[in-house]
Structures are given as C-alpha cells and as structure tokens.
Tab-separated table of N, CA and C in Angstrom:
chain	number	residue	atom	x	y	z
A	28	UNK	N	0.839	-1.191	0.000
A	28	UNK	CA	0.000	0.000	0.000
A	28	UNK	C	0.884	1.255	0.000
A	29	UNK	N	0.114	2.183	-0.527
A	29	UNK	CA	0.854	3.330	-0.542
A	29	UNK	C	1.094	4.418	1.130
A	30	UNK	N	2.393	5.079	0.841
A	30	UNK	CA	2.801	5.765	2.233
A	30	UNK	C	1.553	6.838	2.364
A	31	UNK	N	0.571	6.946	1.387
A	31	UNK	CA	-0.050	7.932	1.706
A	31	UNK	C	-1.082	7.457	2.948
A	32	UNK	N	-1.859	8.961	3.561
A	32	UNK	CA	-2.743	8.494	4.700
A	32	UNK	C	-3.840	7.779	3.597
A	33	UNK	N	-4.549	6.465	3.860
A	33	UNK	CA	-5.440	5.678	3.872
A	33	UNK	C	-6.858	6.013	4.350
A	34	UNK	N	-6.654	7.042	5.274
A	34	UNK	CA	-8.179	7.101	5.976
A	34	UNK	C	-8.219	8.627	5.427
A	35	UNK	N	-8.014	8.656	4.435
A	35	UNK	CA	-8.319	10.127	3.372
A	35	UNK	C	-8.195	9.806	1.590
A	36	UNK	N	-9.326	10.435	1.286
A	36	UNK	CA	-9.215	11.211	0.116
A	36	UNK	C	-8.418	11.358	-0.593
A	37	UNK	N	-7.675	10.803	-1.773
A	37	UNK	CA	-6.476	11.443	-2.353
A	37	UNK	C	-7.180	12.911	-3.303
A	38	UNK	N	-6.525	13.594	-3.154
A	38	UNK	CA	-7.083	15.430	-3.902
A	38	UNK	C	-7.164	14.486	-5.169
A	39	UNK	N	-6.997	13.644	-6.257
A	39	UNK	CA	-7.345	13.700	-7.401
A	39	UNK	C	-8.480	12.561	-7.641
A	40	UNK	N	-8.772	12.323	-6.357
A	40	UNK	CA	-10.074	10.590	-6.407
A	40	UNK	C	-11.345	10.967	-7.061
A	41	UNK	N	-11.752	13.158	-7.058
A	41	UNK	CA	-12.931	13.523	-7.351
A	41	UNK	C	-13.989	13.249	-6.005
A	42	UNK	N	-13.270	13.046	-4.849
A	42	UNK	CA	-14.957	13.043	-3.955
A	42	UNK	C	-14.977	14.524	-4.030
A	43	UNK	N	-16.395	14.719	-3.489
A	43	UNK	CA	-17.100	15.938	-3.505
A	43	UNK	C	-17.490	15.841	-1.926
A	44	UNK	N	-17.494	16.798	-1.169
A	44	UNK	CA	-18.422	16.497	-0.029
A	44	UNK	C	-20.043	17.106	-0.093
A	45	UNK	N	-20.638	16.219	0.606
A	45	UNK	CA	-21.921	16.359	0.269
A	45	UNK	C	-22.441	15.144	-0.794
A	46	UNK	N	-22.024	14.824	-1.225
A	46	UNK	CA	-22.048	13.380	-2.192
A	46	UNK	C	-21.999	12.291	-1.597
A	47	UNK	N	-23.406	11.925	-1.687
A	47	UNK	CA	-23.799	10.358	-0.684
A	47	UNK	C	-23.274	9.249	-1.730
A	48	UNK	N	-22.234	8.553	-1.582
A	48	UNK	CA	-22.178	7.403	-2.406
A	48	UNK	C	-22.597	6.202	-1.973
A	49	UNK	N	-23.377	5.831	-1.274
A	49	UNK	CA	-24.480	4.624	-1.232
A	49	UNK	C	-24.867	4.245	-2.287
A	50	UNK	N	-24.924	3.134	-2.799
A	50	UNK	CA	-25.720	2.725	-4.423
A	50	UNK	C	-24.506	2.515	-5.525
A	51	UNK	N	-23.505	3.799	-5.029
A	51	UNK	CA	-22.496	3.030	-6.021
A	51	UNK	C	-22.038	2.011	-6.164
A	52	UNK	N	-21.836	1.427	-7.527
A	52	UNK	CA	-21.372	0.081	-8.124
A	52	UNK	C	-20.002	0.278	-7.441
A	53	UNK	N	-18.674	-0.534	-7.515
A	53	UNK	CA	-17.845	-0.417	-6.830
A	53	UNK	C	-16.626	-1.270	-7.653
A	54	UNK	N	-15.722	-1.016	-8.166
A	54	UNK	CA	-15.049	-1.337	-9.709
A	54	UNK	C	-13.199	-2.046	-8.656
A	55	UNK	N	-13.066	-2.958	-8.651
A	55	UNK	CA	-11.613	-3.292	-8.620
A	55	UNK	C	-10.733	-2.948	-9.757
A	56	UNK	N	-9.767	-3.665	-9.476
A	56	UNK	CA	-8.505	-2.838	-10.931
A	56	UNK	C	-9.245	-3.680	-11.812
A	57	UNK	N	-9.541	-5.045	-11.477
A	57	UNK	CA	-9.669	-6.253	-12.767
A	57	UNK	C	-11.127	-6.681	-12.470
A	58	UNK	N	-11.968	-5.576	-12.659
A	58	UNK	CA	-13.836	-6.059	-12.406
A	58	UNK	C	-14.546	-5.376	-11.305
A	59	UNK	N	-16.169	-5.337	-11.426
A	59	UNK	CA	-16.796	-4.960	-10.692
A	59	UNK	C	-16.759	-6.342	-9.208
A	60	UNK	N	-17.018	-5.455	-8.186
A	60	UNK	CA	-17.095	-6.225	-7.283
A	60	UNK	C	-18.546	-6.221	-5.809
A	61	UNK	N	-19.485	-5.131	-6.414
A	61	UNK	CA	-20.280	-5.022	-5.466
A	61	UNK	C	-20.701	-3.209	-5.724
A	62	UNK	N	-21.712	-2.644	-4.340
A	62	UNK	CA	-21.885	-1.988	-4.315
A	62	UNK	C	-22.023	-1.186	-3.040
A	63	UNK	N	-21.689	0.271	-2.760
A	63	UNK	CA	-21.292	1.031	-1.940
A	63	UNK	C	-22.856	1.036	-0.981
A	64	UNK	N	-22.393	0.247	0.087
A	64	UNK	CA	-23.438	-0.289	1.419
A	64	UNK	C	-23.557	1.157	2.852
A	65	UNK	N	-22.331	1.659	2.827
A	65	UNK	CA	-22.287	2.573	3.678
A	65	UNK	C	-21.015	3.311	3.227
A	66	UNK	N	-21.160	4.461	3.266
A	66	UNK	CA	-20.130	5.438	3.641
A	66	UNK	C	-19.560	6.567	4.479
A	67	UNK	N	-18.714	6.810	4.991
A	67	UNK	CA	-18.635	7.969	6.055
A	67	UNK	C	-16.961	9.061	5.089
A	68	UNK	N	-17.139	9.784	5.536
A	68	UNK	CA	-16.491	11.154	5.445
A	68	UNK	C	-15.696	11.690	6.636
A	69	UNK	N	-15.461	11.064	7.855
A	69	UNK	CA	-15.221	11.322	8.813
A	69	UNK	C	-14.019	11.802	8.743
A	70	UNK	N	-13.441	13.239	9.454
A	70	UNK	CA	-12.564	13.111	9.561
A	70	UNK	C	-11.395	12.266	9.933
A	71	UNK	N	-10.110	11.995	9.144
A	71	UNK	CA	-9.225	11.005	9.878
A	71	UNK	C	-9.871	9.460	9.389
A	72	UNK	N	-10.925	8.949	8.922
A	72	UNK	CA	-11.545	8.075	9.002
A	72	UNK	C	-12.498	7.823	7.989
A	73	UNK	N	-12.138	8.475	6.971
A	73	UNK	CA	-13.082	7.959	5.820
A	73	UNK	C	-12.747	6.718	5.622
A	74	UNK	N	-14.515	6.528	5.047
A	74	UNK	CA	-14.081	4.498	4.497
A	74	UNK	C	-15.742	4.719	3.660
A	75	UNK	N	-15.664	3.789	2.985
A	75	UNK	CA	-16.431	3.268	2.605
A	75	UNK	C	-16.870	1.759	2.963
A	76	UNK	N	-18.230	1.349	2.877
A	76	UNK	CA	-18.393	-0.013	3.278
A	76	UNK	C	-18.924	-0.775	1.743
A	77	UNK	N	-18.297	-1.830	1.444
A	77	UNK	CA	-19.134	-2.699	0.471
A	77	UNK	C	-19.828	-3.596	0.666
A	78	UNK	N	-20.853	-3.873	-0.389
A	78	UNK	CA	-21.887	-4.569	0.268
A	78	UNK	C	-21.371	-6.153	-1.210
A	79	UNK	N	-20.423	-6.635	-1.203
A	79	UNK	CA	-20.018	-7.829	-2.246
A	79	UNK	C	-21.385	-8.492	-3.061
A	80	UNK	N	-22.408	-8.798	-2.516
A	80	UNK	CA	-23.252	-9.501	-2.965
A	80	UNK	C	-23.071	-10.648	-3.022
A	81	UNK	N	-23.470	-11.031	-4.484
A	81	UNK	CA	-23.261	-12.875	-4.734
A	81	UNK	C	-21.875	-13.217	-5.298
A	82	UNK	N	-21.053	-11.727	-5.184
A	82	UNK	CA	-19.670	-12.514	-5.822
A	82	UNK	C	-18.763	-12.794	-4.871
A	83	UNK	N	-19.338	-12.368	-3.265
A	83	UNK	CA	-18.789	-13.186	-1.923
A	83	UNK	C	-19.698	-13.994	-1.469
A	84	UNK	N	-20.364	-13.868	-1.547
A	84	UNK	CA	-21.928	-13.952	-1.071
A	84	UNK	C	-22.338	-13.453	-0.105
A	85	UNK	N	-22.149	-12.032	-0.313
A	85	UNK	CA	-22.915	-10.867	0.941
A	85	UNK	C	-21.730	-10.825	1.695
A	86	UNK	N	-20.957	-10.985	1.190
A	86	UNK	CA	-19.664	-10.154	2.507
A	86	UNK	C	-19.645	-8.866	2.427
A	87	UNK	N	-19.514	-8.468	3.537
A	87	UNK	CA	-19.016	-6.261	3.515
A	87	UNK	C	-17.997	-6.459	4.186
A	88	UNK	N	-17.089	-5.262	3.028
A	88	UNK	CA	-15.731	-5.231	3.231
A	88	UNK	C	-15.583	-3.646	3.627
A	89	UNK	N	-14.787	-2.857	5.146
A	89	UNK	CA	-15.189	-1.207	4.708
A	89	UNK	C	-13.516	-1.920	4.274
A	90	UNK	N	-13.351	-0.042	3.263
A	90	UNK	CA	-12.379	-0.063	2.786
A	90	UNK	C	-11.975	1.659	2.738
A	91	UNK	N	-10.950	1.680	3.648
A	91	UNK	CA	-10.201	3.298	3.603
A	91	UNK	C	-10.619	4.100	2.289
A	92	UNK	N	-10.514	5.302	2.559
A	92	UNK	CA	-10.976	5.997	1.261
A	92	UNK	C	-9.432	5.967	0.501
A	93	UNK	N	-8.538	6.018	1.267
A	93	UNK	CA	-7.374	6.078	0.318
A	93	UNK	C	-7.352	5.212	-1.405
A	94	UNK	N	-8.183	3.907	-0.639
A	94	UNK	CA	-7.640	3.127	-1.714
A	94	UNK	C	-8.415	3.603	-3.155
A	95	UNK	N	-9.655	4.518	-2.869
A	95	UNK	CA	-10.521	4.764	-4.085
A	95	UNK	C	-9.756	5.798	-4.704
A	96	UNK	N	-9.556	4.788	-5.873
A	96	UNK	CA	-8.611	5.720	-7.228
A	96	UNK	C	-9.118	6.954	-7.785
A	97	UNK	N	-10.591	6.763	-8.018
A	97	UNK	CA	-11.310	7.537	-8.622
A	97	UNK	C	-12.823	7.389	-8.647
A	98	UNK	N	-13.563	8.858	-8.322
A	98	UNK	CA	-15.214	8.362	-7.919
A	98	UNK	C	-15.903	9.073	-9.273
A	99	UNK	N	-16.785	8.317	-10.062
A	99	UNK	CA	-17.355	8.799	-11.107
A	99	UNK	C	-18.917	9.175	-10.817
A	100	UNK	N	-19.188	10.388	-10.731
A	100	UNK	CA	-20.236	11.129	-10.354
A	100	UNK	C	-21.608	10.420	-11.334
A	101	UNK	N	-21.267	10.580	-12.566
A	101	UNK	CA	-21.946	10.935	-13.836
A	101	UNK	C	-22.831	9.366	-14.095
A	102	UNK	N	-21.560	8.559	-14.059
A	102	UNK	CA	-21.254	6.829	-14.249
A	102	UNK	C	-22.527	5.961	-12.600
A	103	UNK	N	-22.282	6.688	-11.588
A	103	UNK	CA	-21.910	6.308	-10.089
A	103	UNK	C	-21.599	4.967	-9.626
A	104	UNK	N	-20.134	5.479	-10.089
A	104	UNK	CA	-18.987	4.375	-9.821
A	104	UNK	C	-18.140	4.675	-9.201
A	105	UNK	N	-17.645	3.769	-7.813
A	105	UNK	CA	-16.257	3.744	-7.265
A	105	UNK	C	-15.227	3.232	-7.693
A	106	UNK	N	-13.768	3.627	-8.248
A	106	UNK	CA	-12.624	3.100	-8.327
A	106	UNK	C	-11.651	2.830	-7.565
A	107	UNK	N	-11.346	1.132	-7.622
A	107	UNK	CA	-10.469	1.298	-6.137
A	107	UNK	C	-9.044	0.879	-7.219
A	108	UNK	N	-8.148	0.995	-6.187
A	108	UNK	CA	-6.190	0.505	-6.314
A	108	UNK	C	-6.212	-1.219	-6.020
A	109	UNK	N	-7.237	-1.663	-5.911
A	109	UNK	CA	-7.308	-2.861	-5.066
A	109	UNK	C	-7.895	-3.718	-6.850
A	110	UNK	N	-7.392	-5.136	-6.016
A	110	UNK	CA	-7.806	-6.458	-7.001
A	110	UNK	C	-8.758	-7.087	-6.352
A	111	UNK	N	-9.565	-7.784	-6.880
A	111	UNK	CA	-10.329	-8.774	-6.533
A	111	UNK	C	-10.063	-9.575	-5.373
A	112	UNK	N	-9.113	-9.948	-5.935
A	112	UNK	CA	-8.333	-10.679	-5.082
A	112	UNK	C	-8.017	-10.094	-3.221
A	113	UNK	N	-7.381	-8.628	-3.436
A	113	UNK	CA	-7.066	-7.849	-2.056
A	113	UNK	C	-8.382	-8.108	-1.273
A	114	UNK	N	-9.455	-7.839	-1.936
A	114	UNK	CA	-11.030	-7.162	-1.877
A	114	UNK	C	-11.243	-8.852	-0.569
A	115	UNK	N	-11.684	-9.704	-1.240
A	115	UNK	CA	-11.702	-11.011	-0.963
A	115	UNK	C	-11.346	-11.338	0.625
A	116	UNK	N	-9.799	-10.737	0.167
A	116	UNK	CA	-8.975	-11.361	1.967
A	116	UNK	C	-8.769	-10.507	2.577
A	117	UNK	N	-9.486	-9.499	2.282
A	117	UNK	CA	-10.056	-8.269	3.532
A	117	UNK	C	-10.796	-8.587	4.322
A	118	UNK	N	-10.364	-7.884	5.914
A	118	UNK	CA	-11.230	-8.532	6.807
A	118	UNK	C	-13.043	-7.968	6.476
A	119	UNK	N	-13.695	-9.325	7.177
A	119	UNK	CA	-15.314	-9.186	7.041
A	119	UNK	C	-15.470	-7.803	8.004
A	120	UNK	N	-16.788	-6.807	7.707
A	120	UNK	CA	-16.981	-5.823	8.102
A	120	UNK	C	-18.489	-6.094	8.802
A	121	UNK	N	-18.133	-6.527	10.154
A	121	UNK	CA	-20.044	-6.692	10.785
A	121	UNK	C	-19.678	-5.711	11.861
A	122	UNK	N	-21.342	-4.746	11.495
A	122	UNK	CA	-21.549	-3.219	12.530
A	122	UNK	C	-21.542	-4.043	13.657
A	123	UNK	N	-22.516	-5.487	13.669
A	123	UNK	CA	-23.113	-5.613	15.240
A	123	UNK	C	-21.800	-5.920	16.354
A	124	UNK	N	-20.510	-6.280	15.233
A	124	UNK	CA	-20.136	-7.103	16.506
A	124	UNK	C	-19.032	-6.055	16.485
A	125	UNK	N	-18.736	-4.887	15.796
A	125	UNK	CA	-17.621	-4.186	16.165
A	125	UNK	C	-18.554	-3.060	17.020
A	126	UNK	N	-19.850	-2.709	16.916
A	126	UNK	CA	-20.301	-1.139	17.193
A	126	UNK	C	-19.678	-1.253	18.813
A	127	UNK	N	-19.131	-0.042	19.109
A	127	UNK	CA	-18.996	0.048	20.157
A	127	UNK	C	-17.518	-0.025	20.843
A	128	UNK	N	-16.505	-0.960	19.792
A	128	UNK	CA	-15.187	-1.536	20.113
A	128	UNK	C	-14.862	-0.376	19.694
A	129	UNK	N	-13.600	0.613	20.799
A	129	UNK	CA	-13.105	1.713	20.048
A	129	UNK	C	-11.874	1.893	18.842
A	130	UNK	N	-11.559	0.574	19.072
A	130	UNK	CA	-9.880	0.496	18.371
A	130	UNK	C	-10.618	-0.531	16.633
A	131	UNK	N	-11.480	-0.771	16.300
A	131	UNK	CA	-12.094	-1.469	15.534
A	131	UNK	C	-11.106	-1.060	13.705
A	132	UNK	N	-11.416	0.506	13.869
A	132	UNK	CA	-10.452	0.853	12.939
A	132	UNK	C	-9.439	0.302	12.673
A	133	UNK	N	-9.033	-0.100	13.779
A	133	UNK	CA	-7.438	-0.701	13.495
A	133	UNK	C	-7.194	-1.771	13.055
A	134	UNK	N	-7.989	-2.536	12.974
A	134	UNK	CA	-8.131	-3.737	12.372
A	134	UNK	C	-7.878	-3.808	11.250
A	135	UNK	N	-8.538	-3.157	10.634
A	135	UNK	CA	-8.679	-2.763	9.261
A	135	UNK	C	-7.393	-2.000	7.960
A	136	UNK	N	-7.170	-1.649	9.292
A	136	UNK	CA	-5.884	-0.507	9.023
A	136	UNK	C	-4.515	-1.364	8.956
A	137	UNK	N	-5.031	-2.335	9.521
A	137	UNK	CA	-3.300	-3.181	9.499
A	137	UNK	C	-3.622	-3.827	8.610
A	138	UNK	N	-5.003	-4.203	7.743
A	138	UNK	CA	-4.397	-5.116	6.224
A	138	UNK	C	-4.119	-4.407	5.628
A	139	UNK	N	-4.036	-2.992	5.527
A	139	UNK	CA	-4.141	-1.672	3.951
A	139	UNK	C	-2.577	-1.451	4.887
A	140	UNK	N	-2.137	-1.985	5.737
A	140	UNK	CA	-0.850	-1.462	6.094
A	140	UNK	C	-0.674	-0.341	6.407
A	141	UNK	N	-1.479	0.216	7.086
A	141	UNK	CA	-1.408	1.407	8.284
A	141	UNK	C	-2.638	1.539	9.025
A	142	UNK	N	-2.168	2.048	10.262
A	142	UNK	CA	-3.145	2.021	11.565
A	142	UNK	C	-3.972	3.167	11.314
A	143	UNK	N	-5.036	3.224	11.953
A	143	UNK	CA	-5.840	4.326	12.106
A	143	UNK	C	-5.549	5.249	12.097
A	144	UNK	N	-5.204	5.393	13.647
A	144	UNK	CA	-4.119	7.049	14.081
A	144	UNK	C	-3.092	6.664	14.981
C-alpha cells in the first residue's frame, strides 16, 4: 500500500463532499465487485463499506478511502487501487459485533498497512 494516509481522500479521487455514495457500483482494478453499502467522510476516518453480494456472497468489506482511485459522479462508480483478489482477503466488516469496540479501525488498518491514528 501506498505511504499515503489511507483514511483520506487522495485530492485527485474527485470526492465531492456532500455526495452520498451509497448505491455506487464499486469497480476493482480487474472487475466490478459489489456496491457502496455505507459510507462515512469522517474526519481522519473515511471508508467506505461494500456490500459484495453474490460474488462473496454478501460479505461487507469497509475499505479506507485512500484506496478509491477515482469516484465517477456521472457513471456512479467507485474506483479502487485494489484487485479482486485484495477485496476477498479483507477482513469481514459486521456493525453488530464491532459497534462500540473503540480500536475497531485498526483492524482494518493493518491489512491496507497502516493504523488508524
């Protein structure tokens, strides 16, 4: 993964704030892989959540905003830096059993190869 921060925006990805991307389709380097289940903007802590469907079979993966290459407004499509493959052996993303754990981020943060904060 790249040295950049992960739990941000790269200035050329095109997010907009104010732009709910829920519903977006959600594009790996090599194929579609699902669609955008939840998203946050948080400072320090953007992510998006995917919702895989039948090509995990309903796994949600969140995934740092870093990794989204590029967001197509027009299209409403997410582009990630990620393969199918990365997508896959990312850890599973369940609200019920993290809500509440404060360090949960971090989990996450050590497969994209950096911690939260």
């Amino acid at each position: 993964m790249s040295e950049k921060d992960i739990w941000g925006y790269h200035e050329d990805a095109g997010h907009q704030s104010g732009i709910d991307l829920v519903g977006y389709k959600v594009e790996a380097t090599d194929g579609p892989i699902g669609k955008v289940d939840k998203h946050s903007a948080d400072f320090q802590a953007s992510h998006i959540v995917v919702d895989t469907g039948v090509w995990i079979f309903g796994k949600h993966v969140l995934l740092p905003a870093g990794v989204v290459e590029r967001i197509d407004t027009a299209e409403e499509k997410v582009y990630l830096n990620l393969t199918k493959e990365q997508i896959k052996n990312a850890p599973d993303y369940d609200e019920a059993k993290y809500a509440g754990e404060p360090n949960f981020m971090d989990r996450f943060g050590h497969y994209y190869g950096q911690s939260h904060m």
